[in-house]
CSV table of C-alpha atoms and ligand atoms in Angstrom, one decimal:
chain,number,residue,atom,x,y,z
A,264,MET,CA,-13.2,26.7,-1.9
A,265,ALA,CA,-12.8,24.9,-5.2
A,266,ALA,CA,-9.7,22.8,-5.0
A,267,ARG,CA,-7.1,23.6,-7.6
A,268,ASP,CA,-5.0,20.9,-9.2
A,269,PRO,CA,-2.6,20.0,-6.4
A,270,TYR,CA,0.3,19.5,-8.8
A,271,GLN,CA,-0.1,23.1,-10.0
A,272,VAL,CA,-0.4,24.3,-6.4
A,273,LEU,CA,2.9,22.7,-5.5
A,274,GLY,CA,4.4,23.5,-8.9
A,275,VAL,CA,5.6,19.9,-9.5
A,276,ALA,CA,5.4,17.5,-12.4
A,277,ARG,CA,2.8,14.8,-12.5
A,278,ASP,CA,5.4,12.2,-12.0
A,279,ALA,CA,7.1,14.0,-9.1
A,280,SER,CA,8.6,11.6,-6.5
A,281,ALA,CA,7.7,11.6,-2.9
A,282,ASP,CA,10.9,13.5,-2.1
A,283,GLU,CA,10.3,16.1,-4.8
A,284,LEU,CA,6.8,16.6,-3.4
A,285,LYS,CA,8.1,17.0,0.1
A,286,SER,CA,10.7,19.4,-0.8
A,287,ALA,CA,8.4,21.5,-3.0
A,288,TYR,CA,5.9,21.5,-0.1
A,289,ARG,CA,8.5,22.5,2.5
A,290,LYS,CA,9.7,25.4,0.4
A,291,LEU,CA,6.3,26.8,-0.3
A,292,ALA,CA,5.1,26.2,3.3
A,293,ARG,CA,8.0,28.1,4.7
A,294,LYS,CA,7.4,31.0,2.2
A,295,TYR,CA,3.7,31.3,3.0
A,296,HIS,CA,3.7,30.3,6.7
A,297,PRO,CA,1.6,32.7,8.8
A,298,ASP,CA,4.6,33.4,11.1
A,299,VAL,CA,6.5,34.8,8.1
A,300,ASN,CA,3.5,36.7,6.7
A,301,PRO,CA,1.7,38.1,9.7
A,302,ASN,CA,-1.8,39.5,9.0
A,303,ASP,CA,-1.6,38.5,5.4
A,304,ALA,CA,-4.8,36.8,4.5
A,305,THR,CA,-3.7,35.9,1.0
A,306,ALA,CA,-0.6,34.2,2.2
A,307,GLU,CA,-2.6,32.3,4.8
A,308,GLU,CA,-5.1,31.1,2.2
A,309,LYS,CA,-2.2,30.1,0.0
A,310,PHE,CA,-0.6,28.3,3.0
A,311,LYS,CA,-3.8,26.3,3.5
A,312,GLU,CA,-4.0,25.4,-0.1
A,313,ILE,CA,-0.5,24.2,-0.1
A,314,GLY,CA,-1.2,22.0,2.9
A,315,ALA,CA,-4.3,20.6,1.3
A,316,ALA,CA,-2.5,19.8,-2.0
A,317,TYR,CA,0.3,18.1,-0.1
A,318,ALA,CA,-2.2,16.1,1.9
A,319,VAL,CA,-3.6,14.7,-1.3
A,320,LEU,CA,-0.3,14.0,-3.1
A,321,SER,CA,1.6,12.6,-0.2
A,322,ASP,CA,-1.1,9.9,0.3
A,323,PRO,CA,-0.5,7.3,-2.5
A,324,GLU,CA,-4.2,6.3,-2.5
A,325,ARG,CA,-5.5,9.9,-2.7
A,326,ARG,CA,-2.9,10.8,-5.3
A,327,GLU,CA,-4.0,7.8,-7.4
A,328,ARG,CA,-7.6,8.8,-7.0
A,329,PHE,CA,-6.8,12.3,-8.2
A,330,ASP,CA,-4.7,11.0,-11.1
A,331,ARG,CA,-7.6,8.8,-12.1
A,332,PHE,CA,-10.7,11.0,-11.4
A,333,GLY,CA,-9.2,14.4,-11.4
A,334,THR,CA,-10.9,15.2,-8.1
A,335,THR,CA,-9.7,15.6,-4.5
A,336,ASP,CA,-13.1,15.2,-3.1
A,337,ASP,CA,-13.6,12.4,-0.6
A,338,GLN,CA,-16.8,10.9,0.3
A,339,ALA,CA,-17.5,10.8,4.0
A,340,GLY,CA,-17.0,7.4,5.6
A,341,GLY,CA,-19.9,5.4,7.0
A,342,GLY,CA,-20.6,5.5,10.7
A,343,GLY,CA,-18.8,8.8,11.1
A,344,ALA,CA,-18.5,9.4,14.8
A,345,GLY,CA,-15.7,8.7,17.1
A,346,ASP,CA,-12.2,8.1,16.0
A,347,PHE,CA,-13.1,7.2,12.4
A,348,PHE,CA,-12.6,9.0,9.2
A,349,GLY,CA,-13.6,7.9,5.7
A,350,GLY,CA,-10.9,6.9,3.3
A,351,GLY,CA,-8.9,10.0,3.2
A,352,GLN,CA,-9.4,13.4,4.7
A,353,ALA,CA,-10.9,16.4,3.3
A,354,GLY,CA,-8.5,19.1,2.4
A,355,GLY,CA,-5.8,20.2,4.8
A,356,ALA,CA,-7.9,19.6,7.8
A,357,GLY,CA,-6.8,16.1,7.7
A,358,PHE,CA,-3.6,14.4,8.5
A,359,GLY,CA,-2.9,16.3,11.7
A,360,ASP,CA,-1.5,19.7,11.2
A,361,LEU,CA,1.1,19.0,8.6
A,362,PHE,CA,2.4,22.4,9.1
A,363,ASP,CA,3.3,21.8,12.7
A,364,MET,CA,5.8,19.2,11.8
A,365,PHE,CA,8.1,21.9,10.5
A,366,PHE,CA,7.3,24.8,12.7
A,367,GLY,CA,6.4,23.4,16.1
A,368,ASN,CA,3.2,24.2,17.7
A,369,GLN,CA,3.4,28.0,17.6
A,370,THR,CA,0.5,30.2,18.1
A,371,GLN,CA,0.9,33.2,15.9
A,372,GLY,CA,0.6,36.7,17.4
A,373,GLY,CA,0.8,35.4,20.9
A,374,GLY,CA,3.1,38.1,22.0
A,375,GLY,CA,6.5,36.6,21.3
A,376,ARG,CA,6.8,33.9,23.9
A,377,ARG,CA,6.8,30.5,22.2
A,378,ARG,CA,7.1,27.0,23.4
A,379,SER,CA,10.5,25.6,22.9
A,380,GLY,CA,10.1,22.4,20.9
A,381,ARG,CA,8.6,20.8,17.9
A,382,ASP,CA,5.6,18.5,17.7
A,383,GLY,CA,6.2,15.0,16.5
A,384,GLU,CA,4.9,13.9,13.1
A,385,ASP,CA,1.7,12.1,12.5
A,386,VAL,CA,2.5,8.5,11.4
A,387,ARG,CA,0.5,6.1,9.2
A,388,ALA,CA,0.4,2.4,9.5
A,389,ASP,CA,-1.6,-0.1,7.4
A,390,VAL,CA,-3.5,-3.2,8.4
A,391,GLU,CA,-5.6,-5.7,6.5
A,392,ILE,CA,-8.5,-7.6,7.9
A,393,ASN,CA,-11.1,-9.9,6.3
A,394,TYR,CA,-14.9,-10.0,6.5
A,395,THR,CA,-14.9,-12.4,9.5
A,396,GLU,CA,-12.9,-9.9,11.4
A,397,VAL,CA,-15.2,-7.1,10.2
A,398,LEU,CA,-18.1,-9.1,11.6
A,399,SER,CA,-16.7,-9.6,15.1
A,400,GLY,CA,-14.1,-6.9,15.5
A,401,THR,CA,-10.5,-7.9,16.0
A,402,SER,CA,-7.2,-7.0,17.6
A,403,LYS,CA,-4.1,-6.6,15.4
A,404,THR,CA,-0.5,-5.8,15.9
A,405,VAL,CA,0.9,-3.3,13.5
A,406,ARG,CA,4.5,-2.2,12.9
A,407,VAL,CA,4.8,1.5,13.4
A,408,ASP,CA,7.9,3.4,12.1
A,409,ARG,CA,8.3,6.6,14.0
A,410,MET,CA,10.7,8.9,15.7
A,411,ALA,CA,11.2,8.2,19.4
A,412,THR,CA,12.8,10.3,22.1
A,413,CYS,CA,16.5,9.4,22.1
A,414,THR,CA,17.4,7.2,25.1
A,415,GLY,CA,21.0,8.3,25.0
A,416,CYS,CA,20.3,11.8,26.0
A,417,LYS,CA,16.7,11.4,27.2
A,418,GLY,CA,15.7,13.8,24.5
A,419,SER,CA,17.9,16.7,25.6
A,420,GLY,CA,20.2,16.4,22.6
A,421,GLY,CA,23.3,17.0,24.6
A,422,GLU,CA,26.0,14.4,25.3
A,423,GLY,CA,25.2,12.6,28.6
A,424,GLY,CA,21.8,14.3,28.8
A,425,LYS,CA,23.2,17.8,29.1
A,426,PRO,CA,20.3,20.2,28.5
A,427,PRO,CA,20.3,22.5,25.5
A,428,GLN,CA,21.2,26.1,25.9
A,429,THR,CA,19.0,29.0,25.1
A,430,CYS,CA,19.7,30.4,21.7
A,431,ALA,CA,21.7,33.6,22.0
A,432,THR,CA,20.5,35.0,18.7
A,433,CYS,CA,16.7,35.0,19.4
A,434,LYS,CA,17.0,34.7,23.2
A,435,GLY,CA,14.9,31.6,23.1
A,436,SER,CA,11.9,33.0,21.2
A,437,GLY,CA,12.7,31.1,18.0
A,438,ALA,CA,12.0,34.2,15.9
A,439,VAL,CA,13.9,37.3,15.0
A,440,SER,CA,12.3,40.5,13.9
A,441,ARG,CA,13.6,43.0,11.5
A,442,VAL,CA,12.6,46.6,11.2
A,443,GLN,CA,12.6,48.1,7.7
A,444,ASN,CA,12.0,51.6,6.7
A,445,THR,CA,9.6,51.9,3.8
A,446,PHE,CA,7.5,54.6,2.3
A,447,ILE,CA,4.6,53.8,4.6
A,448,GLY,CA,6.8,54.0,7.6
A,449,GLN,CA,8.6,51.4,9.7
A,450,VAL,CA,7.6,47.8,9.0
A,451,ARG,CA,8.4,45.1,11.4
A,452,THR,CA,8.7,41.5,10.0
A,453,GLN,CA,9.3,38.4,11.9
A,454,THR,CA,11.2,35.4,10.6
A,455,VAL,CA,12.3,32.1,12.0
A,456,CYS,CA,15.6,32.4,13.8
A,457,PRO,CA,18.5,31.3,11.5
A,458,THR,CA,20.7,30.1,14.4
A,459,CYS,CA,18.3,27.6,16.0
A,460,SER,CA,15.8,27.1,13.1
A,461,GLY,CA,13.1,28.4,15.4
A,462,GLU,CA,13.6,26.0,18.2
A,463,GLY,CA,14.8,28.6,20.7
A,464,VAL,CA,17.7,26.4,21.9
A,465,VAL,CA,21.1,25.3,20.6
A,466,ILE,CA,23.1,22.2,21.5
A,467,SER,CA,26.9,22.7,21.7
A,468,ASP,CA,28.1,19.1,22.7
A,469,ALA,CA,25.7,16.9,20.7
A,470,CYS,CA,24.6,13.4,22.0
A,471,LYS,CA,26.4,10.8,20.0
A,472,VAL,CA,23.4,8.5,19.7
A,473,CYS,CA,21.1,11.0,18.0
A,474,ARG,CA,23.7,13.5,16.9
A,475,GLY,CA,21.8,16.2,18.8
A,476,LYS,CA,18.5,15.5,16.9
A,477,ARG,CA,16.9,14.5,20.2
A,478,VAL,CA,14.9,11.8,18.5
A,479,VAL,CA,15.9,8.5,16.8
A,480,LYS,CA,14.3,6.2,14.3
A,481,ASP,CA,12.2,3.6,16.0
A,482,SER,CA,10.1,0.7,14.8
A,483,SER,CA,7.8,-0.8,17.3
A,484,GLU,CA,4.7,-2.9,17.4
A,485,VAL,CA,1.4,-1.4,18.4
A,486,LYS,CA,-1.7,-3.4,19.3
A,487,VAL,CA,-4.8,-2.0,17.6
A,488,ASP,CA,-8.3,-2.9,18.6
A,489,ILE,CA,-10.5,-2.7,15.5
A,490,PRO,CA,-14.2,-2.6,16.2
A,491,ALA,CA,-16.7,-4.6,14.2
A,492,GLY,CA,-18.2,-3.0,11.1
A,493,VAL,CA,-15.3,-1.0,9.7
A,494,GLU,CA,-15.2,-0.3,6.0
A,495,ASP,CA,-12.3,-0.5,3.6
A,496,GLY,CA,-10.1,2.6,3.8
A,497,GLN,CA,-11.3,3.8,7.2
A,498,MET,CA,-8.7,5.0,9.6
A,499,MET,CA,-8.3,4.7,13.3
A,500,HIS,CA,-6.9,7.7,15.0
A,501,MET,CA,-4.6,7.1,17.9
A,502,PRO,CA,-3.7,10.5,19.4
A,503,GLY,CA,-0.1,10.8,20.7
A,504,ARG,CA,1.0,7.4,19.3
A,505,GLY,CA,2.9,9.0,16.3
A,506,SER,CA,6.4,10.4,16.5
A,507,ASP,CA,7.6,11.8,19.8
A,508,GLY,CA,7.8,15.6,20.0
A,509,ILE,CA,11.0,17.4,20.6
A,510,GLY,CA,11.4,19.4,23.8
A,511,ALA,CA,8.0,20.7,24.8
A,512,GLY,CA,6.4,19.6,21.5
A,513,ARG,CA,3.5,17.2,21.6
A,514,ALA,CA,3.8,13.7,20.2
A,515,GLY,CA,2.1,13.2,16.8
A,516,ASP,CA,-0.8,11.0,16.2
A,517,LEU,CA,-1.0,7.5,14.7
A,518,TYR,CA,-3.4,6.8,11.9
A,519,VAL,CA,-4.0,3.1,11.2
A,520,VAL,CA,-5.5,2.7,7.8
A,521,ILE,CA,-7.6,-0.4,7.5
A,522,SER,CA,-8.1,-2.2,4.3
A,523,VAL,CA,-10.7,-5.0,4.1
A,524,GLU,CA,-9.6,-7.9,2.0
A,525,SER,CA,-12.1,-8.7,-0.7
A,526,ASP,CA,-13.8,-12.1,-0.8
A,527,GLU,CA,-14.8,-13.2,-4.3
A,528,ARG,CA,-18.0,-14.8,-2.9
A,529,PHE,CA,-19.4,-11.5,-1.7
A,530,GLU,CA,-19.8,-8.0,-2.7
A,531,ARG,CA,-20.2,-5.5,0.1
A,532,ARG,CA,-22.2,-2.3,0.1
A,533,GLY,CA,-22.0,-0.9,3.7
A,534,GLN,CA,-23.6,-3.5,5.9
A,535,GLU,CA,-25.3,-5.3,3.0
A,536,LEU,CA,-23.6,-8.3,1.4
A,537,PHE,CA,-24.5,-9.7,-2.0
A,538,THR,CA,-23.9,-13.1,-3.4
A,539,ILE,CA,-25.1,-15.4,-6.1
A,540,ALA,CA,-26.6,-18.9,-5.6
A,541,GLU,CA,-26.5,-21.3,-8.5
A,542,ILE,CA,-29.4,-23.8,-8.5
A,543,THR,CA,-30.3,-26.4,-11.1
A,544,PHE,CA,-33.2,-26.2,-13.5
A,545,ALA,CA,-35.0,-28.9,-11.5
A,546,GLN,CA,-34.5,-27.0,-8.2
A,547,ALA,CA,-35.9,-23.9,-9.8
A,548,ALA,CA,-38.8,-25.7,-11.3
A,549,LEU,CA,-39.8,-27.9,-8.4
A,550,GLY,CA,-38.6,-25.8,-5.4
A,551,ASP,CA,-36.0,-26.8,-2.8
A,552,HIS,CA,-34.4,-26.0,0.5
A,553,ILE,CA,-30.8,-24.9,-0.1
A,554,LYS,CA,-27.9,-23.6,2.1
A,555,ILE,CA,-26.3,-20.3,1.4
A,556,GLU,CA,-22.7,-19.8,2.5
A,557,GLY,CA,-22.5,-16.7,4.6
A,558,ILE,CA,-19.4,-15.2,6.3
A,559,ASP,CA,-19.9,-16.9,9.6
A,560,ASP,CA,-22.3,-19.7,8.8
A,561,GLU,CA,-24.4,-21.5,6.3
A,562,TYR,CA,-27.9,-20.1,6.1
A,563,PRO,CA,-31.0,-22.0,5.0
A,564,LEU,CA,-32.9,-20.5,2.0
A,565,GLU,CA,-36.2,-21.6,0.7
A,566,ILE,CA,-36.5,-21.8,-3.1
A,567,PRO,CA,-40.1,-21.8,-4.1
A,568,ALA,CA,-41.3,-23.9,-7.1
A,569,GLY,CA,-41.1,-21.9,-10.3
A,570,THR,CA,-38.2,-19.6,-9.2
A,571,GLN,CA,-36.9,-17.6,-12.1
A,572,PRO,CA,-33.3,-16.9,-12.9
A,573,GLY,CA,-32.2,-13.5,-11.4
A,574,THR,CA,-34.8,-13.6,-8.6
A,575,PRO,CA,-33.5,-11.6,-5.7
A,576,MET,CA,-33.8,-13.2,-2.3
A,577,LYS,CA,-32.3,-12.4,1.1
A,578,VAL,CA,-31.2,-13.9,4.3
A,579,LYS,CA,-32.0,-11.4,7.0
A,580,ASN,CA,-29.3,-10.4,9.5
A,581,ALA,CA,-26.6,-12.4,7.7
A,582,GLY,CA,-24.7,-9.2,6.5
A,583,LEU,CA,-22.3,-7.1,8.4
A,584,PRO,CA,-22.9,-5.0,11.6
A,585,PRO,CA,-22.8,-1.2,11.7
A,586,LEU,CA,-19.7,0.4,13.1
A,587,HIS,CA,-21.0,1.4,16.5
A,588,GLY,CA,-23.1,-1.7,17.1
A,589,GLY,CA,-26.6,-2.7,16.1
A,590,ARG,CA,-28.5,-5.0,13.8
A,591,ARG,CA,-26.5,-6.8,11.1
A,592,GLY,CA,-27.3,-6.0,7.5
A,593,ASP,CA,-28.8,-8.7,5.2
A,594,LEU,CA,-27.2,-11.2,2.8
A,595,HIS,CA,-28.8,-10.6,-0.6
A,596,VAL,CA,-28.9,-13.6,-2.8
A,597,GLN,CA,-29.4,-13.5,-6.5
A,598,ILE,CA,-30.6,-16.8,-8.0
A,599,ASP,CA,-28.8,-18.1,-11.0
A,600,VAL,CA,-30.3,-21.1,-12.8
A,601,GLU,CA,-27.8,-23.5,-14.2
A,602,ILE,CA,-28.6,-24.8,-17.7
A,603,PRO,CA,-26.8,-28.1,-18.4
A,604,THR,CA,-24.1,-27.6,-21.0
A,605,LYS,CA,-23.7,-31.3,-22.0
A,606,LEU,CA,-26.6,-33.7,-22.3
A,607,THR,CA,-26.5,-37.4,-23.0
A,608,GLU,CA,-29.0,-38.7,-25.6
A,609,ALA,CA,-31.2,-40.0,-22.8
A,610,GLU,CA,-31.3,-36.6,-21.0
A,611,ALA,CA,-32.0,-34.8,-24.3
A,612,LYS,CA,-34.8,-37.2,-25.0
A,613,LEU,CA,-36.4,-36.4,-21.6
A,614,ILE,CA,-36.2,-32.7,-22.2
A,615,ARG,CA,-37.8,-33.1,-25.6
A,616,GLU,CA,-40.6,-35.1,-24.1
A,617,LEU,CA,-41.0,-32.4,-21.4
A,618,ALA,CA,-41.4,-29.8,-24.1
A,619,GLU,CA,-43.9,-32.0,-25.9
A,620,LEU,CA,-45.9,-32.6,-22.8
A,621,ARG,CA,-46.1,-28.9,-22.1
A,622,GLY,CA,-47.3,-28.3,-25.7
A,623,GLU,CA,-44.2,-26.4,-26.6
A,624,LYS,CA,-42.9,-26.6,-30.2
A,625,ALA,CA,-40.1,-29.1,-30.2
A,626,PRO,CA,-36.7,-27.4,-30.2
A,627,ARG,CA,-34.8,-28.2,-33.4
A,628,GLY,CA,-31.6,-28.7,-31.3
A,629,GLU,CA,-28.0,-28.6,-32.4
A,630,GLU,CA,-28.1,-30.7,-35.6
A,631,ARG,CA,-30.0,-27.9,-37.3
A,632,GLY,CA,-27.3,-25.5,-36.3
A,633,GLY,CA,-29.2,-23.8,-33.5
A,634,GLY,CA,-27.6,-25.1,-30.3
A,635,ILE,CA,-29.2,-23.8,-27.1
A,636,LEU,CA,-29.9,-20.4,-28.7
A,637,GLY,CA,-31.5,-22.1,-31.7
A,638,GLY,CA,-33.8,-24.0,-29.4
A,639,PHE,CA,-34.6,-20.8,-27.5
A,640,PHE,CA,-35.5,-18.9,-30.6
A,641,GLY,CA,-37.2,-21.9,-32.1
A,642,LYS,CA,-39.7,-21.8,-29.3
A,643,PHE,CA,-41.1,-18.4,-30.4
A,644,LYS,CA,-41.4,-19.3,-34.1
B,1674,LIG,ZN1,20.5,11.6,22.0
B,1675,LIG,ZN1,17.4,31.2,17.9
């Protein structure tokens, strides 16, 4: 399915705020929800499209990527297996079932009997690690803002823990059906019960702590074990660690999005690291043993005599490990030869002598207006 512009799908302006997005999404999701439109494939398709659009725009990173590149495609993350996802999820399959957070975990067409409750929302937390931590894996404590079961009523919503009563309007099913006479005969439609908003229960004497909402805002610390080899933007999926469900609803999941701090000394491509080593003209010409700064250690590197600027070299196994264990990548070193920028008269004299010894045409040097470039071109005249 070619993804349409998510802004168009949700019918919002490009600069719509998070609240505007959410409200547009809720409105459309309610309108096209399969429970409201049973056996309507078009509505179902539309419902999925709305979910996918909201998944893109509700994630600041994915929204920015769409704004910039005009695409909602995500490349798959490295490693793949297990609890990892690449930076962002594909379509609406991603961030849990976004739909469930409004409608509970209802199976449609299941014969009327629904679970009383609503699933908790998926929750996102962010954590930043550096390359050293990518190398060895690490344990981090992240703050997670979620909805937790109210301790005042133990989640019942009633004052003093009094259990909620079965909704009289829908008799606990959460849905009401209406029979309409149309030219094709009687049509039965089901809608969410207006009395209990589909929950199947009502609370008469509400708990004062949560005002009958059965959950309260909670901010707690969660320890996350991050394995070695993660890449920037990957997520850890922790099922059941998101917001608590209401009633019989399941708890949502926690997604910890990992960003890997960049290090100006290195460029990373998967497990491979790239760096630049600056050596002097003398080292390049005569050869030398140098040390290359890696992430965890200094590594010896042999510079052969006559090494040219830009020569690629590598230190094996000094890169990063793969996600699920295995051999480390390599540290790729590009050799940069430093040309002295200021010379004393004595140094300049030696270099002129060197050129002479090598039978090169003597560079005219700066007084003739050439500078380093002048000397360079002079050589080829
Ligand atoms: Zn309560
Ligand atoms: Zn009801």
